[in-house]
Backbone as JSON, one array per atom type, in Angstrom:
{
  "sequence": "XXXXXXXXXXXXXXXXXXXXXXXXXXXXXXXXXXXXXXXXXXXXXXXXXXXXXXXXXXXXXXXXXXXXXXXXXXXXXXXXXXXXXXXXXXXXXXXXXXXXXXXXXXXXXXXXXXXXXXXXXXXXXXXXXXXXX",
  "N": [[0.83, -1.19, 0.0], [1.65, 1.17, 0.63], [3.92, 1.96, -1.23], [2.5, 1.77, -3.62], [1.07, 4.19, -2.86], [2.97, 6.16, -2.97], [4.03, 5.9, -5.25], [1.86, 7.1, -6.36], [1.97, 9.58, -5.41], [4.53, 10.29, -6.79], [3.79, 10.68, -9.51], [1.44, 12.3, -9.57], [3.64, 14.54, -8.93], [4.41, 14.83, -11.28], [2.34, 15.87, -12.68], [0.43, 14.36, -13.89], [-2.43, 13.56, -14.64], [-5.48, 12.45, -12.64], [-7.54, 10.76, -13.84], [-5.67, 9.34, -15.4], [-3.66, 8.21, -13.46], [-5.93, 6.64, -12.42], [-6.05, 4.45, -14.22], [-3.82, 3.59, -14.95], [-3.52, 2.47, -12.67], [-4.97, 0.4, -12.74], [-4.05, -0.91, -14.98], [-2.18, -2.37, -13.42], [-3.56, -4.0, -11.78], [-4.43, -5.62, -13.3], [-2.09, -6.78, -14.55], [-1.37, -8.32, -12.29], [-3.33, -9.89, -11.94], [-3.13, -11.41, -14.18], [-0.43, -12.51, -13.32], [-1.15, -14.42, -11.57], [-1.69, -13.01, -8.97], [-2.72, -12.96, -5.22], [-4.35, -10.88, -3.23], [-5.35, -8.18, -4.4], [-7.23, -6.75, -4.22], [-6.23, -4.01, -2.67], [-5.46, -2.73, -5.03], [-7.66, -1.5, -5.14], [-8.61, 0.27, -3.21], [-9.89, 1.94, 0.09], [-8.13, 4.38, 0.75], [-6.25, 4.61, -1.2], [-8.19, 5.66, -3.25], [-9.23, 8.07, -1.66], [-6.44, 9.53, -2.51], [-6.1, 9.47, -5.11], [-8.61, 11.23, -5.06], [-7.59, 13.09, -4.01], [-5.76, 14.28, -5.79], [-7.02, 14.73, -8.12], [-8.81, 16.66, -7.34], [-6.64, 18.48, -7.09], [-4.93, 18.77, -9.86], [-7.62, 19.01, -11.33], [-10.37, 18.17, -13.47], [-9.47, 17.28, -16.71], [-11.07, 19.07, -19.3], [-12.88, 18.22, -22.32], [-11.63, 18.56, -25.82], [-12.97, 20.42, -28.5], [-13.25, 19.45, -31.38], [-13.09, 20.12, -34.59], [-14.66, 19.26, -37.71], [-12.73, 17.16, -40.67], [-13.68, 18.95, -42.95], [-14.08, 18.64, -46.73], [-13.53, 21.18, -48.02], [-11.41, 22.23, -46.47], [-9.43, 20.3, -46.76], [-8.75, 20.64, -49.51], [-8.01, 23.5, -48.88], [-5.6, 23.02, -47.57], [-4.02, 21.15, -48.96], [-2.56, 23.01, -50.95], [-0.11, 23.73, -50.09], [1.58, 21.92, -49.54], [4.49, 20.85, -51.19], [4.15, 19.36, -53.91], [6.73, 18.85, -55.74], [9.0, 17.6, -54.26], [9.87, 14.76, -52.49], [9.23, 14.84, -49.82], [6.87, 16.51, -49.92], [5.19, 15.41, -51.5], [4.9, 12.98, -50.32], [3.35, 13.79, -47.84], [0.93, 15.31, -49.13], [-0.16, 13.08, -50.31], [-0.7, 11.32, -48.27], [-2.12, 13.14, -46.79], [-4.4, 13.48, -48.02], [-5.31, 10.41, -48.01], [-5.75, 9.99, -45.6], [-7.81, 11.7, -45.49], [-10.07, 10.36, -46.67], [-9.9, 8.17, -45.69], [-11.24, 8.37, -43.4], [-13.87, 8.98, -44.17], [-17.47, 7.87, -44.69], [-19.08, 4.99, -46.37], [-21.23, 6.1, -47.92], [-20.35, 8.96, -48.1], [-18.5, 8.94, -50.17], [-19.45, 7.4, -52.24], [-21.84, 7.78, -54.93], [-25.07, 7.09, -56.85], [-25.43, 5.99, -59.47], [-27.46, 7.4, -61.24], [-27.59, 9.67, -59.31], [-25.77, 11.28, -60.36], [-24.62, 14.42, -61.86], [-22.34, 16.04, -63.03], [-19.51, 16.16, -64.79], [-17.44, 16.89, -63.45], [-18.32, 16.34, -60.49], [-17.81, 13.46, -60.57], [-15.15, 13.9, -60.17], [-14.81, 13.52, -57.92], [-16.5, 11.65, -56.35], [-17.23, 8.61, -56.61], [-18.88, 6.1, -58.85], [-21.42, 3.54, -57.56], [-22.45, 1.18, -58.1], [-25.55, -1.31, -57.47], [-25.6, -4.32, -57.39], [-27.42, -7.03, -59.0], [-27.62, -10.29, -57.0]],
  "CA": [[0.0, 0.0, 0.0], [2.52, 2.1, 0.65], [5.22, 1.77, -2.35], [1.45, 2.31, -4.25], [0.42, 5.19, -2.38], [4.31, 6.68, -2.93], [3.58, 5.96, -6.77], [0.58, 7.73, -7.03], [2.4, 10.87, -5.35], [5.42, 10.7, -7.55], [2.96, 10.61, -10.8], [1.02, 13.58, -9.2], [4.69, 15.58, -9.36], [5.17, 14.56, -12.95], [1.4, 16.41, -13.26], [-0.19, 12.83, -14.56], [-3.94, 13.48, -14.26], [-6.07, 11.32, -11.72], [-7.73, 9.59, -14.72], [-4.7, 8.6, -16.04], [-3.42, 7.48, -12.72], [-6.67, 5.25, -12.27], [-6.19, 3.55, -15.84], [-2.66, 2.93, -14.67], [-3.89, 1.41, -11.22], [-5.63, -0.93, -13.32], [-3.04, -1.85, -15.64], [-1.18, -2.67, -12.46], [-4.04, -4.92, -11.14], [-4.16, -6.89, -14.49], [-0.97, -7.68, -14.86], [-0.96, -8.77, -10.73], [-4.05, -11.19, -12.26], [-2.35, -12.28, -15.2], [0.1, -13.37, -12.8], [-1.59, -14.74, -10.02], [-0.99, -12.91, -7.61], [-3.59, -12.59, -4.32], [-4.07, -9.05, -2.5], [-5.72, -7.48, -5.31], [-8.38, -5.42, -3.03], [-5.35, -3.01, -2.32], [-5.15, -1.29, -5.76], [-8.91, -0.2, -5.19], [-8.68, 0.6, -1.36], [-10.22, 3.5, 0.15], [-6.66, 5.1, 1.02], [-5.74, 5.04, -2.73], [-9.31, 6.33, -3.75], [-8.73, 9.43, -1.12], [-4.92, 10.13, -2.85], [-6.73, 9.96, -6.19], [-9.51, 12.26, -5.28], [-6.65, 14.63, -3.65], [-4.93, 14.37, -7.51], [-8.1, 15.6, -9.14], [-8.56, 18.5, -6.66], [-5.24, 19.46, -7.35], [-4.83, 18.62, -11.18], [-8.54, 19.31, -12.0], [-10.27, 17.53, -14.86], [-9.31, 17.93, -18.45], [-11.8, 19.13, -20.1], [-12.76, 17.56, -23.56], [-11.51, 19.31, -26.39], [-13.94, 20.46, -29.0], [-12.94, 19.32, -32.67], [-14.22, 21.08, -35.72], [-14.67, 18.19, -38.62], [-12.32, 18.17, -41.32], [-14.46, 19.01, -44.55], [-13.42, 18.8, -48.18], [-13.43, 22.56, -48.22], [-10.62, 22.59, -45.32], [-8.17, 19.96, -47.07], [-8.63, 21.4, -50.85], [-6.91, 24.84, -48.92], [-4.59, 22.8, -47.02], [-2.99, 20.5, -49.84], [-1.5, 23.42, -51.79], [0.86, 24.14, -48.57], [2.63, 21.11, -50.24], [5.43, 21.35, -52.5], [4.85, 17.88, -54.67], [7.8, 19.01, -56.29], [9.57, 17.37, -53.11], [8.91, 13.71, -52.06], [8.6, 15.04, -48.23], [5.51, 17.03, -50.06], [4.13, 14.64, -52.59], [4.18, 11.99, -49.42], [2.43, 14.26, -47.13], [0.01, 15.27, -49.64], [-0.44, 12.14, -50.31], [-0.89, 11.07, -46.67], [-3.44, 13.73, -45.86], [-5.44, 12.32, -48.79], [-5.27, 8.89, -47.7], [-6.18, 9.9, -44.1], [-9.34, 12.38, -45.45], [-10.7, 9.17, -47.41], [-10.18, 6.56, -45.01], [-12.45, 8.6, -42.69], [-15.32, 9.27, -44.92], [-18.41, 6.5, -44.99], [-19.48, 5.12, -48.0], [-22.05, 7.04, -48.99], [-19.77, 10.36, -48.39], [-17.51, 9.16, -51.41], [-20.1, 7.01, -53.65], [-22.74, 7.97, -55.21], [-25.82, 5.95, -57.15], [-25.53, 6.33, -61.27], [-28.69, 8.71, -61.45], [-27.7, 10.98, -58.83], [-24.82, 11.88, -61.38], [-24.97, 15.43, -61.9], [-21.76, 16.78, -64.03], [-18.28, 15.6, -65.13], [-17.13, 17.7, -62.02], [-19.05, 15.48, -59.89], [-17.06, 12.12, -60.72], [-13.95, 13.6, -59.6], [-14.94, 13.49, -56.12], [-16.93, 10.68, -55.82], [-17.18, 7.04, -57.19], [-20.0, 5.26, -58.91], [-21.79, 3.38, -56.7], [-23.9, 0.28, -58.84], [-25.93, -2.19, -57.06], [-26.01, -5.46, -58.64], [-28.67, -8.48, -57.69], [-27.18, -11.75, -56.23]],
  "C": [[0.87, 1.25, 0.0], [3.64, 2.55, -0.59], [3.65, 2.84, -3.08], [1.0, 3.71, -4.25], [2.23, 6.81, -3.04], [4.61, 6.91, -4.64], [2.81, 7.04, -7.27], [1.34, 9.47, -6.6], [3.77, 11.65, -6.34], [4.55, 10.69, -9.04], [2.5, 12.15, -10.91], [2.28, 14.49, -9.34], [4.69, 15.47, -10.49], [3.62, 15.01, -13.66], [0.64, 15.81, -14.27], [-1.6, 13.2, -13.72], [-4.19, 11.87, -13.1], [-6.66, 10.52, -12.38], [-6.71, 8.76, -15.18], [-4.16, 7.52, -15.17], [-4.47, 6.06, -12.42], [-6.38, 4.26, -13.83], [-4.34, 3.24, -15.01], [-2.7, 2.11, -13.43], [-4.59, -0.02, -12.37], [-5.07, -1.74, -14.25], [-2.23, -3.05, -14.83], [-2.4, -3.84, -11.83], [-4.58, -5.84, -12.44], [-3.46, -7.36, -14.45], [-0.9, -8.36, -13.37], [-2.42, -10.22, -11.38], [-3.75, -12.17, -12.88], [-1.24, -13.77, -14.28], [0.14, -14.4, -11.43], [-1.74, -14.62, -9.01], [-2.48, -12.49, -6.75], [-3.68, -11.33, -3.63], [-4.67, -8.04, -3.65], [-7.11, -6.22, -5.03], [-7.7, -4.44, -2.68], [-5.57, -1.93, -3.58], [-6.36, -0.62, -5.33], [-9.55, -0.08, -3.61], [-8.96, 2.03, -1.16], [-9.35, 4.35, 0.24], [-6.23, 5.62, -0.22], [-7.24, 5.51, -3.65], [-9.37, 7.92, -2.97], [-7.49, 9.79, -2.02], [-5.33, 10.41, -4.16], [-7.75, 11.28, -6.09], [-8.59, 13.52, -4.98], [-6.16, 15.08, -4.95], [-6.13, 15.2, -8.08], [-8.35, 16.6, -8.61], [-7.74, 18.8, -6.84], [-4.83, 19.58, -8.63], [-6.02, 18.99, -11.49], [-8.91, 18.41, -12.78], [-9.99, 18.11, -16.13], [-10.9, 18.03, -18.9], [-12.15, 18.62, -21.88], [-12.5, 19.11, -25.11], [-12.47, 19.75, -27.37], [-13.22, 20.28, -30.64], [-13.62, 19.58, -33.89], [-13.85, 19.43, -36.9], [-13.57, 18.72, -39.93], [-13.02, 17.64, -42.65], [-13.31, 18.68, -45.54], [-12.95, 20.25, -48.27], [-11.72, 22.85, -47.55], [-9.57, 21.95, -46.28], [-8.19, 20.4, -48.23], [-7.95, 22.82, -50.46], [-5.84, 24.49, -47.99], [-3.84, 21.87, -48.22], [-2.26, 21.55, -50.82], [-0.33, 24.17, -50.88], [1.76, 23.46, -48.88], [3.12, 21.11, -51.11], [5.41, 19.61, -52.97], [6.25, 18.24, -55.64], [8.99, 17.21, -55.72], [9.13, 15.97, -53.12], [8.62, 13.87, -50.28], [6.94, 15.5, -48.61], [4.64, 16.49, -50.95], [3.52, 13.66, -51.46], [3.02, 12.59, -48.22], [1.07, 14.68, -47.92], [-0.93, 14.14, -49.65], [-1.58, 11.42, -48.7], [-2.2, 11.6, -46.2], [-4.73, 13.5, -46.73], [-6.01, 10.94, -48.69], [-6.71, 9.07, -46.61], [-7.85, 10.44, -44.29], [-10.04, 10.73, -46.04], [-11.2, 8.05, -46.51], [-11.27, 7.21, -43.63], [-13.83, 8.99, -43.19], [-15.88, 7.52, -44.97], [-18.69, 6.76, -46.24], [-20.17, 5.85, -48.58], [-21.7, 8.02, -48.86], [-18.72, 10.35, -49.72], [-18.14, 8.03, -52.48], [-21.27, 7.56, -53.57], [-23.74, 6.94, -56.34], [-25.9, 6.54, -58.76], [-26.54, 7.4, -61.48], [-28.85, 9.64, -60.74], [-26.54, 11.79, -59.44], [-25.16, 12.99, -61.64], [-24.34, 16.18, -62.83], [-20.01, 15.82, -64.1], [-17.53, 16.53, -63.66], [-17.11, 16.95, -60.72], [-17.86, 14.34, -59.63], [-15.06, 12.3, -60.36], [-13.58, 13.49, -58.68], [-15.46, 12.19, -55.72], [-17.17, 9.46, -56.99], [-18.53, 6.4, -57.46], [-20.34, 4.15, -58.08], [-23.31, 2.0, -57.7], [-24.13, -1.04, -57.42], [-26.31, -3.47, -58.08], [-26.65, -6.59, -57.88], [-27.61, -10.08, -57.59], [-27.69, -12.44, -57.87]]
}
């Protein structure tokens, strides 16, 4: 309890949130399962639930950050920042193309043959046929 308790205060200097510290108490009572070990009512003892709550009065909680989405609009004025000249700027281009794509759902990058609209159209998004079994 003590080594534990001596943990949790050297974490608190190194300004390691009290969430973080509980997710690391619990790493610490997995691996004590993994390996068999008995005494496992200590990591979540009232003593080390007081030293945690003292951490969050004194660290606070993080608040969640607020993330704006990133549109098409946003990376079409961030990819000419890259010099494809370069392969540092063809791969990052590259890269942040990859990354916008692989987070879009399907129906944000296909579309269905008759909602086709202009040759404009098809350079953004991908036909989209359904075919029967």
């Amino acid at each position: 309890m003590a080594s534990l308790s001596s943990w949790i205060a050297a974490l608190n200097a190194k300004r390691i949130k009290a969430k973080t510290i509980k997710a690391y108490l619990t790493g610490v009572k997995s691996t004590h399962v993994d390996l068999g070990y008995e005494g496992l009512e200590v990591v979540h003892s009232p003593q080390l639930e007081r030293i945690i709550a003292g951490v969050r009065r004194l660290r606070g909680e993080a608040g969640t950050k607020e993330r704006c989405p990133l549109t098409k609009d946003k990376l079409l004025s961030l990819l000419p920042q890259f010099d494809q000249s370069t392969k540092e700027g063809s791969t990052m281009h590259a890269a942040f193309c990859l990354a916008f794509a692989a987070f879009l759902r399907i129906g944000e990058f296909t579309y269905p043959m008759r909602d086709r609209q202009d040759e404009a159209f098809s350079k953004w998004f991908l036909t989209r046929r359904i075919t029967p079994n």
